[in-house]
Structure formats: structure tokens, C-alpha cells
CSV table of C-alpha atoms in Angstrom, one decimal:
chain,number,residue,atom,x,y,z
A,1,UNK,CA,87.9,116.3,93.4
A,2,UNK,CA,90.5,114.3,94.2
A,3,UNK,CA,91.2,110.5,95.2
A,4,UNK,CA,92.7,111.0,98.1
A,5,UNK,CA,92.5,114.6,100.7
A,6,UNK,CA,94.5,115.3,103.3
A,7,UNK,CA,94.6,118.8,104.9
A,8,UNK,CA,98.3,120.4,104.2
A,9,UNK,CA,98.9,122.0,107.8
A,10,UNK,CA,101.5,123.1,108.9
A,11,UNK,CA,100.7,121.4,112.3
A,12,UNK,CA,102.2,122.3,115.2
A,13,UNK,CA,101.9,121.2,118.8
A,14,UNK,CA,104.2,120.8,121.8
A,15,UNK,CA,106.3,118.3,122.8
A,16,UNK,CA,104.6,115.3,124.3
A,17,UNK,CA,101.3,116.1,122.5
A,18,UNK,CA,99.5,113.4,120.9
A,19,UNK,CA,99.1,114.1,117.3
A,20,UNK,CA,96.3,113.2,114.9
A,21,UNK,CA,96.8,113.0,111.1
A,22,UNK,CA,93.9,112.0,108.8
A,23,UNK,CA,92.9,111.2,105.3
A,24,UNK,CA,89.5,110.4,103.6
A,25,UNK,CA,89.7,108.6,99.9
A,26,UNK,CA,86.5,108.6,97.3
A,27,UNK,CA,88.1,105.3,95.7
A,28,UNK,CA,86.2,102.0,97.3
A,29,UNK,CA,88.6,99.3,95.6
A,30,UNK,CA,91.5,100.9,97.9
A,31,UNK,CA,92.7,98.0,100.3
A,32,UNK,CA,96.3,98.9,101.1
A,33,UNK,CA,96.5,102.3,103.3
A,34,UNK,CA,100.5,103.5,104.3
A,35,UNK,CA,102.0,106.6,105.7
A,36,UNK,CA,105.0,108.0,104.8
A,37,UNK,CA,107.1,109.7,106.3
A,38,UNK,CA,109.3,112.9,104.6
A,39,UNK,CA,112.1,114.4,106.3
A,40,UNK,CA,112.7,117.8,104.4
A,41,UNK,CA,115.0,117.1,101.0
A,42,UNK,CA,114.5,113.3,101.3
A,43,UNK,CA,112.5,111.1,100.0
A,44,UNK,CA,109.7,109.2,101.7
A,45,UNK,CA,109.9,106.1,103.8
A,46,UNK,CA,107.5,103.8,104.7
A,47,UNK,CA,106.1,104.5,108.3
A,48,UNK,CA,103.4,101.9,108.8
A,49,UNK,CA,101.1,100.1,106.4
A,50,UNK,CA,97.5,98.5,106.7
A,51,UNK,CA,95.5,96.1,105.0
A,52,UNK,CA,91.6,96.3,104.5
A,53,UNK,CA,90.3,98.2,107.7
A,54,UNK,CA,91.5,97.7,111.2
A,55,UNK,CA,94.0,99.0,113.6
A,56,UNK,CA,97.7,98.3,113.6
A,57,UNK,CA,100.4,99.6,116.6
A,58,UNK,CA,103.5,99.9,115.9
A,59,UNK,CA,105.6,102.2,119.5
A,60,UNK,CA,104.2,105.2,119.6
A,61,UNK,CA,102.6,105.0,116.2
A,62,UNK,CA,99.0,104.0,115.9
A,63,UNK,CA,97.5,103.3,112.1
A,64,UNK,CA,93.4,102.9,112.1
A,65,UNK,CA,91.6,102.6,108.6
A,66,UNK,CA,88.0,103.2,108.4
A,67,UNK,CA,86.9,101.8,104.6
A,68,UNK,CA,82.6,102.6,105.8
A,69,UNK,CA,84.0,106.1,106.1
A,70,UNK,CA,86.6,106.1,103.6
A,71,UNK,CA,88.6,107.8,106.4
A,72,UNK,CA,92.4,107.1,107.3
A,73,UNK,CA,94.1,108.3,110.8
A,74,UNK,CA,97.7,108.3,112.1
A,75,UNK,CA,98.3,108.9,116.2
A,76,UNK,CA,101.5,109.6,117.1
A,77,UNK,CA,101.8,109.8,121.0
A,78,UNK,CA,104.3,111.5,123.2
A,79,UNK,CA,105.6,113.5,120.1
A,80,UNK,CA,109.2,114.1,119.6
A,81,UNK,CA,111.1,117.3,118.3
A,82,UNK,CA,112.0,114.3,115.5
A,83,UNK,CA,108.5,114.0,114.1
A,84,UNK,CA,109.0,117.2,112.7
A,85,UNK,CA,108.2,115.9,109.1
A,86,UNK,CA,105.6,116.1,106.6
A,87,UNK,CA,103.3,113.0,106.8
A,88,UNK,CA,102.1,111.5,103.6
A,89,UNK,CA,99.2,109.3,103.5
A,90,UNK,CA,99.1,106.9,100.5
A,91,UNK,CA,96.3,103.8,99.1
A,92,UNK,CA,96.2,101.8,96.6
A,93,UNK,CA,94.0,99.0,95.3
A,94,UNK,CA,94.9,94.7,95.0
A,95,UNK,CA,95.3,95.4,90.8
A,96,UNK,CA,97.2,98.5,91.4
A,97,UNK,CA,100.4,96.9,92.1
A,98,UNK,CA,102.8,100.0,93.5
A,99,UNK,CA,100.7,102.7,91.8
A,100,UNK,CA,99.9,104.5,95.0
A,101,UNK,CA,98.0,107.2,95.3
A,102,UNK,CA,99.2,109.8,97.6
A,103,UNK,CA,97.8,112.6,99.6
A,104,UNK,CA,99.2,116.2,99.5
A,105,UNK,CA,100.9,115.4,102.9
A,106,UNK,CA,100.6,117.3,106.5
A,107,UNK,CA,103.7,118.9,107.4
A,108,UNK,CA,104.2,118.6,111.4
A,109,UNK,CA,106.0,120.7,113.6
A,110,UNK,CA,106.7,119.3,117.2
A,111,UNK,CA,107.9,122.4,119.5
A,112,UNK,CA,110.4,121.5,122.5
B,1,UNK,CA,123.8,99.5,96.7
B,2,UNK,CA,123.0,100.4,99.8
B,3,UNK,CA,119.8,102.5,98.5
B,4,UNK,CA,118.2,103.8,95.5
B,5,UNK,CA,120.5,105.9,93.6
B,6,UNK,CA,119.4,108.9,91.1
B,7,UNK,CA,120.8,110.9,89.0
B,8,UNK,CA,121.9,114.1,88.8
B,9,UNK,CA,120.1,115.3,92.0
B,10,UNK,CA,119.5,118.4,90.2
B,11,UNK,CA,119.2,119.5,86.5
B,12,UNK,CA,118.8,123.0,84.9
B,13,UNK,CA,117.5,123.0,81.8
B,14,UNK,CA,116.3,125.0,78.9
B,15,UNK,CA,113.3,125.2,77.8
B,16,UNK,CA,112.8,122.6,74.4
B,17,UNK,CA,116.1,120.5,75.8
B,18,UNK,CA,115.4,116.7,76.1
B,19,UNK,CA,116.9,115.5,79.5
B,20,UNK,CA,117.3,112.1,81.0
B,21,UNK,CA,117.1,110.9,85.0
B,22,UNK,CA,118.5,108.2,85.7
B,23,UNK,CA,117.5,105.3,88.5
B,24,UNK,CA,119.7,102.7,90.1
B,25,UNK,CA,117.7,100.7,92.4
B,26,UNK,CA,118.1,98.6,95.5
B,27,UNK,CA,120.2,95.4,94.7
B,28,UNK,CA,118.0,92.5,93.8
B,29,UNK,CA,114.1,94.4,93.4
B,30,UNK,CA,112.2,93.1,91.0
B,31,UNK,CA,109.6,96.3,90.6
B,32,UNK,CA,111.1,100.0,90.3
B,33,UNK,CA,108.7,102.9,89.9
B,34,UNK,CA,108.8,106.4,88.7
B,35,UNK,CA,106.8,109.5,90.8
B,36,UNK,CA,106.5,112.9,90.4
B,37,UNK,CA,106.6,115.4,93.4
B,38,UNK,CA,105.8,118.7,93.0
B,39,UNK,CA,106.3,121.3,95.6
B,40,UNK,CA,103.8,120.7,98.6
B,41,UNK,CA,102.4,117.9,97.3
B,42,UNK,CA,102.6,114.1,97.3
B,43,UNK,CA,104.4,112.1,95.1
B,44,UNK,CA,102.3,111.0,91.4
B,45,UNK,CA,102.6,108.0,89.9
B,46,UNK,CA,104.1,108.2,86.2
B,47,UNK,CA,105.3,104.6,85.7
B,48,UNK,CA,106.6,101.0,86.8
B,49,UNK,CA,108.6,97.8,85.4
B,50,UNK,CA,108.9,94.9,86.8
B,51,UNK,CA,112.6,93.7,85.4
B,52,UNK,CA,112.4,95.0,82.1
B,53,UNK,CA,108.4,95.2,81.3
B,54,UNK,CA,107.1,98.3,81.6
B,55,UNK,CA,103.7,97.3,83.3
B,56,UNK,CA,102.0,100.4,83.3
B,57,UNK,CA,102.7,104.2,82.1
B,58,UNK,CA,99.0,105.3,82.5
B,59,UNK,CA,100.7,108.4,84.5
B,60,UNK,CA,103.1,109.5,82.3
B,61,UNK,CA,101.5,113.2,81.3
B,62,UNK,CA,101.9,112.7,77.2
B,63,UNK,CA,104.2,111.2,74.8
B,64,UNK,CA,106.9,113.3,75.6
B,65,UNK,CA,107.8,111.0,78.4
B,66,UNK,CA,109.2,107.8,78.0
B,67,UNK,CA,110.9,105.6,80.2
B,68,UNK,CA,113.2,102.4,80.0
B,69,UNK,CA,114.5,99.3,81.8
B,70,UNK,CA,116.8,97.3,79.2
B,71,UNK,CA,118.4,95.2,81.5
B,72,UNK,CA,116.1,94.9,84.6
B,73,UNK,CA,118.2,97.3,86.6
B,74,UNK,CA,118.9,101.2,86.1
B,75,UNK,CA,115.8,103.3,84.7
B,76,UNK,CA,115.7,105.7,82.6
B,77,UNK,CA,113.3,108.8,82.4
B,78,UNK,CA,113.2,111.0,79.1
B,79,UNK,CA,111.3,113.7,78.4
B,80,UNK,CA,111.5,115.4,75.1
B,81,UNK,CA,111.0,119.4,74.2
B,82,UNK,CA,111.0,120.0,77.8
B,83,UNK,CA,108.4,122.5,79.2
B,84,UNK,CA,108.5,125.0,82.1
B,85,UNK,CA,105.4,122.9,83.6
B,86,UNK,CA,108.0,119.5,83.6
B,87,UNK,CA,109.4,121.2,86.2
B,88,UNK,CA,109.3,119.0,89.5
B,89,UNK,CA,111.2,116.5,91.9
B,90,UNK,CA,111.3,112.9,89.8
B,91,UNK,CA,111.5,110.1,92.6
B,92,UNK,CA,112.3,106.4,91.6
B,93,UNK,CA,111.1,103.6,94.0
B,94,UNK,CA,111.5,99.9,93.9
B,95,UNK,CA,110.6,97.2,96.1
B,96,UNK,CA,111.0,93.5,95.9
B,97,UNK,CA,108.3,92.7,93.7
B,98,UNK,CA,104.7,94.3,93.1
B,99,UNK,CA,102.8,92.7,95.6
B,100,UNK,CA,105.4,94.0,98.2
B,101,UNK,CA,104.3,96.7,100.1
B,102,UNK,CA,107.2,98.6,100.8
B,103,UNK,CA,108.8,100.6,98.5
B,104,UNK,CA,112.4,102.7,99.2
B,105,UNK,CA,112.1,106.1,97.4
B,106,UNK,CA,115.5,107.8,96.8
B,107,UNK,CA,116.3,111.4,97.4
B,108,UNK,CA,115.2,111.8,93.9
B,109,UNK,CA,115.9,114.3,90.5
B,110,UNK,CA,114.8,118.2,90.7
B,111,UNK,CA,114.6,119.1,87.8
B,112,UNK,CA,113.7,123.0,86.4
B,113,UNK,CA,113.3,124.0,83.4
B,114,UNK,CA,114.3,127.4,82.6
């Protein structure tokens, strides 16, 4: 099994739609939770990033951590044709330094 | 420079042929890291440096991967006797320092071995 599980997609909703990404972890000493985002033959940049458990907001992005339920989400709201992307979550633990562990990714599609 | 840098963007290689990727990292960060990326999946850590000290290379598959940092800028990624199943997207990252969360990938080294 692995550390981190995120369902591969594809996704694809219309425009406007409010999207929900997710990823669930086995690893308890995870404290840092990012998503990443990949545009198709790029690399990944850093979307948003959360410490510990909690919400954080960032325009139409919305980050929420769950550590009870080892469980990870992403909302993105009033999608864009330009959140076509694969989404990557990634964790890591305070020791771990930059060793992230990532998920396999979700590729979204947003339809005009 | 203005991003990370790697290079070549893409090497063919045969089979038992030692290559080297190369990573040039954001001016002035501290920590640079090496990930692999294969196709529809995320990225996996190999290794990381902060300057020159390798800090850890728990990822790195077997001893036919190395990597260097001499002078606490450009990378280097060997691997030696290459096999078909090296065959992947290398990514370099780097960020300020360790404890800094963000970390700039660049556009990374696909690399198939033939």
C-alpha cells in the first residue's frame, strides 16, 4: 500500500463547477500537506500548503487537512478552462526536510 | 537565473551507457533536490543537499546512482550501466533552505533508455 493515495481521474466537469480533489495518507508523523499543480510538460508548482490540520483560503482555492482521517481535500470554485492540470497532492513530516511524498496526481479537465 | 535550469531536457540512451543530468538551481537556495517522475505518477524523492552535503539519498534505487554538489550550486545525477527501467522524467528542485516549504521544480530531464 502506499503512503499516500490519490485517485488518478481524469476528471472532468464544466465550467463554473466546483471541483473537489482529495487524498488520504497511512503516515501519522505527516505535518506539512501541499498541492501542486502540473501543467502538461512542466514541472510542478506549489499551489497552496498547510500545516498540521485546518483550513487555509487562498481566491478560489480552498486547502482543508483532516490528520483524525488522514484525509487531504482541495476545492477549487468557479473552475476555469485554466485549471485544466493534473493536481498533485504531496506531505511530508517536520524530520523529513523536502523529502515529500507525493500522490499519483488527478488530472482535471475543465470544459468551456 | 531566473529558474531552475536542467540539462539536456531529453536524453536517448543505450542500454549499459552511464549518463549524467545536470541541475542549476535558483540563485542563492540553500537545499536542491532530486525526484523522479514516471509517466502518470507523482514525482519520488531520490536525493537532497543542502550546499554541498548530501543529506539524504535514502531514495536513490541502488548504487548505480550517485549524485553530486561540489560547489553548493549545479547538481549532478549519474547513473551507471543504465537500464531500460531508469527510464523516467528526473526533476531537480531547490528552495531556500530545508525548512522552507516551497520548492521550484524545473521542467526536468526525460530520459529513455533504449
Amino acid at each position: 500500500q502506499k503512503e499516500v493515495e490519490q485517485d488518478p481521474g481524469p476528471l472532468s466537469v464544466p465550467e463554473g463547477a466546483i471541483v473537489s480533489l482529495n487524498c488520504t495518507y497511512s503516515n501519522s508523523a505527516f505535518q506539512y500537506f501541499m498541492w501542486y499543480r502540473q501543467y502538461s510538460r512542466k514541472g510542478p508548482e506549489l499551489l497552496m500548503y498547510t500545516y498540521s490540520s485546518g483550513n487555509k483560503e487562498d481566491g478560489r482555492f480552498t486547502a482543508q487537512v483532516d490528520k483524525s482521517s488522514k484525509y487531504i481535500s482541495l476545492f477549487i470554485r468557479d473552475s476555469q478552462p485554466s485549471d485544466s492540470a493534473t493536481y498533485l497532492c504531496a506531505m511530508r513530516s517536520i524530520q523529513g526536510a523536502q523529502k515529500l511524498v507525493f500522490g499519483q496526481g488527478t488530472r482535471l479537465t475543465i470544459n468551456p | 537565473g531566473a529558474g531552475v535550469s536542467q540539462s539536456p531536457r531529453y536524453k536517448v540512451t543505450k542500454r549499459g551507457q552511464d549518463v549524467a543530468l545536470r541541475c542549476d538551481p535558483i540563485s542563492g537556495h540553500v537545499s536542491l533536490y532530486w525526484y523522479r517522475q514516471a509517466l502518470g505518477q507523482g514525482p519520488e524523492f531520490l536525493t537532497y543537499f543542502n550546499y554541498e552535503a548530501q543529506q539524504d539519498k535514502s531514495g536513490l534505487p541502488n548504487d548505480r546512482f550517485s549524485a553530486e554538489r561540489p560547489e553548493g550550486s549545479i547538481s549532478t545525477l549519474t547513473i551507471q550501466r543504465t537500464e531500460q527501467r531508469d527510464s523516467a522524467m528526473y526533476r531537480c528542485a531547490s528552495s531556500l533552505g530545508e525548512m522552507n516549504t516551497e520548492a521550484f521544480f524545473g521542467q526536468g530531464t526525460r530520459l529513455t533508455v533504449v
